[in-house]
CSV table of C-alpha atoms in Angstrom, one decimal:
chain,number,residue,atom,x,y,z
A,1,GLY,CA,-9.5,-13.1,-64.5
A,2,PHE,CA,-10.2,-10.0,-62.0
A,3,LYS,CA,-10.0,-6.3,-63.8
A,4,PHE,CA,-9.8,-2.6,-62.1
A,5,PRO,CA,-12.7,-0.8,-62.6
A,6,GLN,CA,-13.2,0.5,-65.7
A,7,LEU,CA,-15.6,3.3,-67.2
A,8,PHE,CA,-16.4,5.0,-70.2
A,9,ARG,CA,-18.2,7.7,-69.6
A,10,ALA,CA,-19.3,10.2,-72.8
A,11,ASN,CA,-21.5,13.8,-72.6
A,12,LEU,CA,-22.5,16.1,-75.6
A,13,ALA,CA,-23.3,19.9,-75.4
A,14,VAL,CA,-24.6,23.4,-77.1
A,15,ASP,CA,-24.6,26.7,-76.2
A,16,GLN,CA,-27.0,28.8,-78.7
A,17,LYS,CA,-27.4,32.4,-78.0
A,18,LEU,CA,-31.4,33.7,-77.9
A,19,PRO,CA,-32.8,36.9,-77.9
A,20,PHE,CA,-32.5,39.2,-75.6
A,21,ASP,CA,-29.1,37.7,-74.2
A,22,ILE,CA,-31.0,34.6,-73.2
A,23,VAL,CA,-27.7,31.1,-73.4
A,24,ALA,CA,-29.2,28.2,-73.4
A,25,THR,CA,-27.5,24.9,-73.0
A,26,LEU,CA,-28.6,21.3,-74.0
A,27,GLU,CA,-26.3,18.6,-72.2
A,28,GLY,CA,-26.4,14.7,-71.6
A,29,ILE,CA,-24.1,12.7,-69.9
A,30,PHE,CA,-23.6,9.1,-70.5
A,31,SER,CA,-21.8,6.8,-68.0
A,32,LYS,CA,-21.0,2.4,-69.0
A,33,ASP,CA,-20.0,0.6,-66.4
A,34,ILE,CA,-17.0,-1.7,-67.9
A,35,ASN,CA,-15.4,-3.7,-65.6
A,36,ALA,CA,-17.4,-3.0,-62.0
A,37,VAL,CA,-16.8,-4.8,-58.6
A,38,TYR,CA,-19.4,-6.3,-57.1
A,39,HIS,CA,-19.0,-8.4,-54.6
A,40,GLN,CA,-19.9,-13.1,-53.5
A,41,ASN,CA,-19.8,-14.6,-50.3
A,42,ILE,CA,-18.3,-18.0,-51.6
A,43,ASN,CA,-19.2,-19.3,-48.3
A,44,LEU,CA,-22.9,-19.4,-48.7
A,45,PRO,CA,-24.7,-22.2,-49.8
A,46,SER,CA,-26.2,-23.0,-53.5
A,47,THR,CA,-28.4,-25.4,-52.5
A,48,GLY,CA,-31.2,-24.3,-50.5
A,49,THR,CA,-35.8,-24.3,-51.0
A,50,ALA,CA,-38.3,-22.4,-52.2
A,51,LEU,CA,-40.6,-20.4,-50.4
A,52,ILE,CA,-44.4,-21.7,-50.8
A,53,GLY,CA,-47.1,-19.3,-51.7
A,54,SER,CA,-46.1,-15.8,-54.1
A,55,ASP,CA,-42.7,-15.5,-52.5
A,56,LYS,CA,-40.8,-18.0,-54.3
A,57,ARG,CA,-37.3,-16.7,-52.9
A,58,ILE,CA,-34.9,-19.3,-52.2
A,59,ARG,CA,-33.9,-20.1,-48.3
A,60,TYR,CA,-30.4,-21.9,-48.0
A,61,SER,CA,-30.3,-24.6,-46.5
A,62,SER,CA,-27.4,-23.4,-44.5
A,63,THR,CA,-26.1,-19.9,-43.5
A,64,LYS,CA,-22.3,-20.9,-44.3
A,65,ILE,CA,-20.9,-24.0,-46.4
A,66,TYR,CA,-18.0,-23.9,-43.5
A,67,SER,CA,-18.9,-23.4,-40.4
A,68,GLY,CA,-17.1,-25.5,-37.9
A,69,ALA,CA,-20.3,-27.5,-37.0
A,70,GLY,CA,-19.2,-29.8,-34.9
A,71,GLY,CA,-15.7,-29.5,-34.0
A,72,THR,CA,-13.2,-27.6,-35.8
A,73,THR,CA,-10.3,-28.7,-38.0
A,74,ALA,CA,-8.6,-28.5,-41.3
A,75,THR,CA,-11.1,-30.4,-43.3
A,76,ASN,CA,-14.4,-28.3,-41.0
A,77,PRO,CA,-12.9,-24.8,-40.6
A,78,ASN,CA,-15.3,-21.8,-38.6
A,79,ILE,CA,-15.1,-19.2,-42.0
A,80,SER,CA,-17.6,-16.8,-41.0
A,81,ASP,CA,-16.8,-14.6,-45.0
A,82,ALA,CA,-15.3,-16.2,-48.1
A,83,ILE,CA,-15.7,-12.3,-50.1
A,84,LEU,CA,-15.0,-13.1,-54.4
A,85,MET,CA,-14.5,-10.1,-55.8
A,86,LYS,CA,-15.8,-9.7,-59.9
A,87,ASN,CA,-16.3,-8.0,-62.4
A,88,THR,CA,-20.5,-6.9,-63.8
A,89,SER,CA,-21.2,-4.5,-66.4
A,90,LYS,CA,-24.6,-3.7,-65.7
A,91,GLY,CA,-24.4,-0.9,-64.1
A,92,TYR,CA,-25.1,2.6,-66.3
A,93,SER,CA,-27.1,6.2,-65.3
A,94,TYR,CA,-27.4,8.8,-67.5
A,95,ASN,CA,-29.1,12.7,-67.1
A,96,LEU,CA,-29.2,15.3,-69.8
A,97,THR,CA,-30.0,18.9,-68.0
A,98,LEU,CA,-31.6,22.7,-70.4
A,99,GLN,CA,-30.2,25.4,-68.9
A,100,LEU,CA,-31.1,28.6,-69.7
A,101,GLN,CA,-28.9,32.1,-68.3
A,102,ARG,CA,-29.1,36.4,-68.6
A,103,ASN,CA,-25.9,39.1,-67.6
A,104,VAL,CA,-28.0,42.0,-68.9
A,105,ASN,CA,-26.8,45.2,-66.2
A,106,ASN,CA,-25.6,43.8,-63.2
A,107,LEU,CA,-28.5,41.7,-63.4
A,108,TYR,CA,-27.5,37.5,-63.4
A,109,THR,CA,-30.1,35.1,-64.0
A,110,MET,CA,-29.9,31.6,-64.7
A,111,ILE,CA,-32.4,27.9,-63.9
A,112,ALA,CA,-31.8,24.6,-65.3
A,113,TYR,CA,-33.7,21.6,-65.3
A,114,SER,CA,-32.1,18.3,-64.8
A,115,TYR,CA,-33.6,14.7,-64.8
A,116,GLY,CA,-31.9,11.0,-65.2
A,117,LYS,CA,-31.8,8.4,-64.0
A,118,SER,CA,-28.8,5.6,-62.2
A,119,LYS,CA,-28.4,1.6,-61.9
A,120,SER,CA,-25.6,-0.4,-60.2
A,121,VAL,CA,-25.1,-3.5,-58.7
A,122,ASN,CA,-23.3,-2.0,-56.0
A,123,ASP,CA,-22.4,1.8,-55.1
A,124,GLY,CA,-19.2,1.0,-52.4
A,125,GLY,CA,-18.6,0.8,-49.1
A,126,SER,CA,-16.2,0.5,-46.3
A,127,ILE,CA,-15.3,-3.6,-46.7
A,128,ALA,CA,-15.9,-6.2,-49.2
A,129,GLN,CA,-17.5,-8.0,-46.6
A,130,SER,CA,-19.6,-4.9,-45.9
A,131,ILE,CA,-20.8,-4.3,-49.8
A,132,TRP,CA,-21.6,-7.7,-49.8
A,133,ARG,CA,-24.1,-8.4,-46.8
A,134,ASP,CA,-25.5,-4.1,-47.3
A,135,ARG,CA,-27.5,-4.9,-50.9
A,136,PHE,CA,-31.0,-5.5,-50.9
A,137,VAL,CA,-32.0,-8.4,-52.4
A,138,SER,CA,-35.2,-10.4,-53.9
A,139,GLY,CA,-32.9,-13.1,-55.2
A,140,ASP,CA,-29.5,-14.5,-55.9
A,141,VAL,CA,-27.2,-13.1,-52.9
A,142,ASN,CA,-24.8,-13.6,-54.9
A,143,SER,CA,-26.1,-12.8,-58.2
A,144,ASP,CA,-25.1,-9.0,-60.6
A,145,ALA,CA,-28.3,-8.1,-59.9
A,146,VAL,CA,-28.4,-4.0,-61.4
A,147,SER,CA,-31.1,-2.0,-59.7
A,148,TYR,CA,-31.1,1.7,-58.7
A,149,SER,CA,-28.5,3.3,-57.0
A,150,ASN,CA,-28.0,4.7,-53.8
A,151,PHE,CA,-27.4,8.5,-55.9
A,152,ASN,CA,-30.4,8.5,-58.3
A,153,GLN,CA,-32.3,11.3,-58.3
A,154,PRO,CA,-34.7,11.4,-61.3
A,155,HIS,CA,-35.4,15.3,-61.2
A,156,ARG,CA,-33.5,18.2,-60.1
A,157,VAL,CA,-33.6,21.8,-60.2
A,158,VAL,CA,-31.6,24.6,-59.8
A,159,ALA,CA,-32.9,28.2,-60.3
A,160,SER,CA,-30.2,31.5,-59.1
A,161,ALA,CA,-30.0,35.2,-59.9
A,162,PHE,CA,-27.4,38.0,-58.7
A,163,TYR,CA,-27.2,41.5,-58.6
A,164,ARG,CA,-24.0,43.4,-58.1
A,165,LYS,CA,-23.3,47.0,-58.0
A,166,GLU,CA,-20.1,49.1,-57.6
A,167,TYR,CA,-21.7,53.3,-56.1
A,168,ALA,CA,-18.8,56.1,-54.5
A,169,LYS,CA,-15.9,54.9,-55.5
A,170,TYR,CA,-15.3,52.1,-53.1
A,171,PHE,CA,-17.7,50.4,-52.0
A,172,ALA,CA,-19.6,47.5,-54.2
A,173,THR,CA,-22.8,45.3,-52.6
A,174,SER,CA,-24.1,41.8,-54.6
A,175,VAL,CA,-27.5,40.6,-53.3
A,176,GLY,CA,-28.3,37.0,-55.1
A,177,PHE,CA,-30.1,33.4,-54.1
A,178,THR,CA,-30.1,30.6,-55.0
A,179,MET,CA,-33.0,27.6,-55.6
A,180,GLU,CA,-33.1,23.7,-55.4
A,181,ALA,CA,-36.1,21.5,-55.7
A,182,ALA,CA,-35.4,17.8,-56.5
A,183,ASN,CA,-35.8,14.4,-55.4
A,184,GLY,CA,-34.3,14.2,-51.6
A,185,GLY,CA,-33.4,10.4,-52.4
A,186,THR,CA,-34.1,6.9,-52.3
A,187,ALA,CA,-35.2,4.1,-49.7
A,188,SER,CA,-35.7,0.2,-50.2
A,189,TYR,CA,-38.5,-1.5,-48.3
A,190,THR,CA,-37.1,-4.3,-46.0
A,191,TYR,CA,-38.2,-6.8,-44.1
A,192,VAL,CA,-36.8,-6.8,-39.6
A,193,GLY,CA,-35.3,-11.1,-40.0
A,194,ASP,CA,-33.4,-13.0,-42.3
A,195,VAL,CA,-36.2,-14.9,-44.1
A,196,ASN,CA,-33.6,-15.9,-46.8
A,197,ASN,CA,-31.7,-17.4,-44.3
A,198,ASP,CA,-27.8,-15.5,-45.8
A,199,GLY,CA,-27.4,-15.0,-42.4
A,200,GLN,CA,-28.0,-10.9,-42.7
A,201,THR,CA,-30.9,-9.6,-40.8
A,202,THR,CA,-32.0,-6.8,-43.4
A,203,ASN,CA,-31.2,-6.8,-46.0
A,204,ASP,CA,-34.0,-9.0,-47.8
A,205,LEU,CA,-36.2,-6.7,-50.2
A,206,ILE,CA,-40.2,-7.4,-48.9
A,207,TYR,CA,-42.8,-9.0,-51.7
A,208,ILE,CA,-45.3,-6.3,-51.7
A,209,PRO,CA,-49.0,-8.8,-50.8
A,210,LYS,CA,-51.6,-8.2,-53.2
A,211,ASP,CA,-54.6,-8.9,-51.2
A,212,VAL,CA,-55.1,-11.2,-48.1
A,213,THR,CA,-54.5,-15.1,-49.0
A,214,ASP,CA,-51.5,-13.5,-50.1
A,215,ILE,CA,-49.0,-12.9,-46.6
A,216,VAL,CA,-49.0,-15.1,-43.3
A,217,LEU,CA,-49.5,-12.4,-41.1
A,218,GLU,CA,-49.7,-12.8,-36.5
A,219,THR,CA,-49.1,-11.0,-33.9
A,220,VAL,CA,-45.7,-9.2,-33.1
A,221,ASN,CA,-46.0,-11.5,-29.6
A,222,ALA,CA,-48.8,-11.7,-26.3
A,223,ALA,CA,-49.0,-8.2,-25.5
A,224,ASP,CA,-50.3,-7.6,-29.1
A,225,THR,CA,-54.3,-8.1,-29.3
A,226,ARG,CA,-54.7,-7.6,-33.1
A,227,THR,CA,-56.8,-9.5,-34.7
A,228,THR,CA,-55.1,-11.1,-37.4
A,229,ALA,CA,-57.4,-9.3,-40.0
A,230,ILE,CA,-56.9,-5.7,-38.4
A,231,ILE,CA,-53.2,-6.4,-39.1
A,232,TRP,CA,-54.6,-7.3,-42.6
A,233,ASN,CA,-56.9,-3.8,-42.9
A,234,GLN,CA,-53.8,-1.3,-41.5
A,235,LEU,CA,-50.9,-3.1,-43.3
A,236,ASN,CA,-52.8,-2.5,-46.8
A,237,ALA,CA,-54.3,0.7,-45.8
A,238,PHE,CA,-50.5,1.5,-45.6
A,239,ILE,CA,-50.1,0.1,-48.8
A,240,ASN,CA,-52.3,1.6,-50.7
A,241,GLN,CA,-51.5,5.5,-49.0
A,242,ASP,CA,-47.5,4.2,-50.8
A,243,PRO,CA,-46.8,5.9,-53.3
A,244,TYR,CA,-44.6,3.4,-54.1
A,245,LEU,CA,-46.4,-0.3,-52.2
A,246,SER,CA,-49.4,1.1,-54.0
A,247,LYS,CA,-48.2,0.3,-58.3
A,248,ARG,CA,-46.1,-3.0,-57.1
A,249,LYS,CA,-48.5,-5.2,-55.6
A,250,GLY,CA,-47.6,-8.7,-55.8
A,251,GLN,CA,-44.2,-7.8,-57.0
A,252,TYR,CA,-41.1,-7.9,-54.8
A,253,ALA,CA,-39.8,-4.4,-53.7
A,254,GLU,CA,-36.3,-2.6,-55.7
A,255,ARG,CA,-33.6,-1.1,-54.2
A,256,ASN,CA,-33.6,1.8,-53.7
A,257,GLY,CA,-36.8,2.2,-55.4
A,258,LEU,CA,-38.6,4.4,-53.6
A,259,LEU,CA,-38.0,7.8,-54.0
A,260,LEU,CA,-38.2,10.2,-51.3
A,261,PRO,CA,-40.5,14.2,-51.9
A,262,PHE,CA,-39.0,16.8,-53.3
A,263,TYR,CA,-37.7,18.6,-51.4
A,264,LYS,CA,-37.2,22.9,-52.2
A,265,ARG,CA,-34.1,24.5,-50.8
A,266,LEU,CA,-33.9,28.3,-51.0
A,267,ASP,CA,-30.3,29.8,-50.2
A,268,LEU,CA,-29.6,33.5,-49.9
A,269,ASN,CA,-26.3,35.7,-49.7
A,270,PHE,CA,-25.3,39.1,-49.2
A,271,THR,CA,-22.2,40.0,-49.8
A,272,GLN,CA,-20.6,44.0,-49.3
A,273,ASP,CA,-17.0,45.0,-51.0
A,274,LEU,CA,-14.8,47.6,-50.2
A,275,PHE,CA,-11.8,48.3,-52.0
A,276,VAL,CA,-9.0,50.8,-52.4
A,277,ASN,CA,-6.8,51.3,-55.5
A,278,VAL,CA,-2.9,50.2,-54.0
A,279,GLY,CA,0.2,50.4,-55.9
A,280,GLY,CA,-1.9,50.5,-58.9
A,281,LYS,CA,-4.0,46.9,-57.9
A,282,ARG,CA,-7.5,47.0,-56.4
A,283,ASN,CA,-7.4,45.7,-53.0
A,284,THR,CA,-11.1,45.1,-51.0
A,285,LEU,CA,-12.0,43.7,-47.6
A,286,ARG,CA,-15.0,41.6,-48.1
A,287,PHE,CA,-17.2,40.7,-46.2
A,288,THR,CA,-20.6,37.8,-46.7
A,289,MET,CA,-23.2,37.0,-45.1
A,290,ASP,CA,-24.7,33.4,-45.9
A,291,ILE,CA,-27.8,32.3,-45.0
A,292,PHE,CA,-28.8,28.9,-45.8
A,293,ASN,CA,-32.5,26.9,-46.3
A,294,PHE,CA,-33.5,30.5,-45.9
A,295,SER,CA,-36.7,29.8,-46.8
A,296,ASN,CA,-37.2,28.3,-42.9
A,297,LEU,CA,-36.2,31.1,-41.7
A,298,LEU,CA,-38.8,33.5,-43.4
A,299,ASN,CA,-41.5,29.7,-42.1
A,300,LYS,CA,-40.7,27.0,-39.4
A,301,ASN,CA,-43.1,25.5,-42.3
A,302,TRP,CA,-40.9,25.8,-45.0
A,303,GLY,CA,-37.1,23.6,-46.1
A,304,ILE,CA,-38.7,21.1,-44.2
A,305,PHE,CA,-36.6,17.6,-46.0
A,306,ARG,CA,-39.3,14.5,-45.7
A,307,THR,CA,-37.7,11.1,-44.5
A,308,THR,CA,-39.8,7.9,-43.6
A,309,ASN,CA,-40.9,6.8,-40.6
A,310,ARG,CA,-40.3,2.5,-41.6
A,311,THR,CA,-38.4,1.2,-44.1
A,312,GLY,CA,-37.5,-2.0,-42.5
A,313,LEU,CA,-41.7,-2.6,-43.4
A,314,LEU,CA,-42.3,-6.4,-41.9
A,315,ASN,CA,-41.1,-8.7,-38.6
A,316,PHE,CA,-39.9,-12.2,-40.4
A,317,LYS,CA,-40.9,-14.4,-37.1
A,318,ARG,CA,-40.9,-18.3,-38.9
A,319,VAL,CA,-41.2,-20.6,-41.8
A,320,GLU,CA,-44.8,-22.8,-41.3
A,321,THR,CA,-44.0,-25.7,-41.2
A,322,THR,CA,-47.1,-27.3,-40.0
A,323,GLY,CA,-50.7,-26.9,-41.5
A,324,VAL,CA,-52.5,-25.1,-44.4
A,325,ASN,CA,-49.1,-22.5,-44.7
A,326,ALA,CA,-46.8,-24.7,-43.8
A,327,GLY,CA,-43.9,-23.5,-46.3
A,328,LYS,CA,-44.5,-20.1,-46.1
A,329,PRO,CA,-43.1,-16.8,-44.2
A,330,VAL,CA,-44.7,-15.9,-41.1
A,331,TYR,CA,-44.9,-12.1,-40.8
A,332,SER,CA,-45.8,-9.9,-38.0
A,333,PHE,CA,-46.8,-6.0,-38.8
A,334,PRO,CA,-45.4,-4.2,-35.7
A,335,TYR,CA,-47.4,-0.9,-34.4
A,336,LEU,CA,-45.4,2.4,-35.0
A,337,ASP,CA,-45.4,3.0,-31.4
A,338,ALA,CA,-46.9,-0.1,-29.3
A,339,ASN,CA,-47.3,1.5,-25.8
A,340,ASN,CA,-50.0,4.1,-27.7
A,341,GLN,CA,-50.8,1.0,-29.9
A,342,ILE,CA,-50.9,3.7,-32.9
A,343,PRO,CA,-50.3,1.8,-36.2
A,344,LEU,CA,-47.9,2.4,-39.2
A,345,THR,CA,-50.2,4.4,-41.7
A,346,SER,CA,-48.5,7.3,-43.7
A,347,THR,CA,-45.0,7.0,-45.7
A,348,PHE,CA,-42.8,9.7,-44.9
A,349,GLN,CA,-42.2,12.4,-41.5
A,350,ASN,CA,-41.4,15.3,-41.1
A,351,SER,CA,-36.8,16.0,-40.6
A,352,THR,CA,-35.5,17.0,-37.9
A,353,GLY,CA,-32.1,16.9,-38.8
A,354,GLN,CA,-29.6,19.7,-40.0
A,355,GLY,CA,-30.9,20.4,-43.9
A,356,SER,CA,-34.6,21.0,-42.2
A,357,ARG,CA,-32.5,23.8,-40.0
A,358,TRP,CA,-31.4,27.5,-41.5
A,359,GLN,CA,-28.0,28.2,-40.9
A,360,ILE,CA,-26.7,31.5,-41.4
A,361,GLN,CA,-22.3,32.2,-41.9
A,362,MET,CA,-21.2,35.0,-42.2
A,363,GLY,CA,-17.0,36.0,-43.0
A,364,PHE,CA,-13.8,38.3,-43.7
A,365,ARG,CA,-11.7,37.9,-46.5
A,366,TYR,CA,-9.3,40.4,-47.0
A,367,ILE,CA,-8.4,40.4,-51.4
A,368,PHE,CA,-5.4,41.8,-52.8
A,369,ASN,CA,-3.7,42.3,-56.2
């Protein structure tokens, strides 16, 4: 019964000329999955036991139905994963954009704002097994649970201005900039370890404790000298400062629920043309220089992207088998820097990637006719 992917998409736009030679554009785009693809691992048992406490997710009885345990046979093969492709219609996205632009006397200016939302069951991958493996979950790992897409970007502002002037019969100079400000991406808070016993150690979304009685904590190892009270106070302080976790206490984290902070980027373009008429047609020698992230060139503290310090927030250690916490999962909250005993205190840090650096690109181009 599997069907090839089908998607419904519609858009509606209107342009309206306003006073002062301004053209306004309003456009909406809506997409809805009809037959999207998602994946199940049907070698994962359907049986399991719910955890005790506020986090009641199912912990599977085994990571495999057919594991070859006790000797591989035809009736007990050793199967790593048996991935089944199925269809779902739960995903959707929409985007609404308002743009104002003006082009008068060689000066072009534009500003636009977009608001949107994107939700999906999965966002694809290289192979079927990795698509199933890498989808963050808090419940049934084989269900078509919908959540925020990797490409969810609620807010985006773009502005640009370009001025071009021809002079002295053979020359033209153009200078312009493009500014962009938008959410820098998404992230998911997960456990490090296999909480639900599905055989995967990085795909379990965390349950966000609302108080100290909502989680069982202990030290990372013998070198960790913190008391349980100190560990909770450090974890609680981190939750309270986090813009996402602080609003979802007592709930599961969502896949791609955390929005990265706004980035602000300014790019500059300079273009110099030298042109002559050859055979009645204009021939142009063009020199261009683009300075990407120009604001970072002006000030090293500008144009910086922000990323997370750590999204694998807690380490899963075991399910307690004795005492008052029997049946409850046990976690540790590792230091950000264990050697210097520095706890994790903030969600974001400055990115040292290429996006946070200015770059210059220069080019020459010959344009004939």
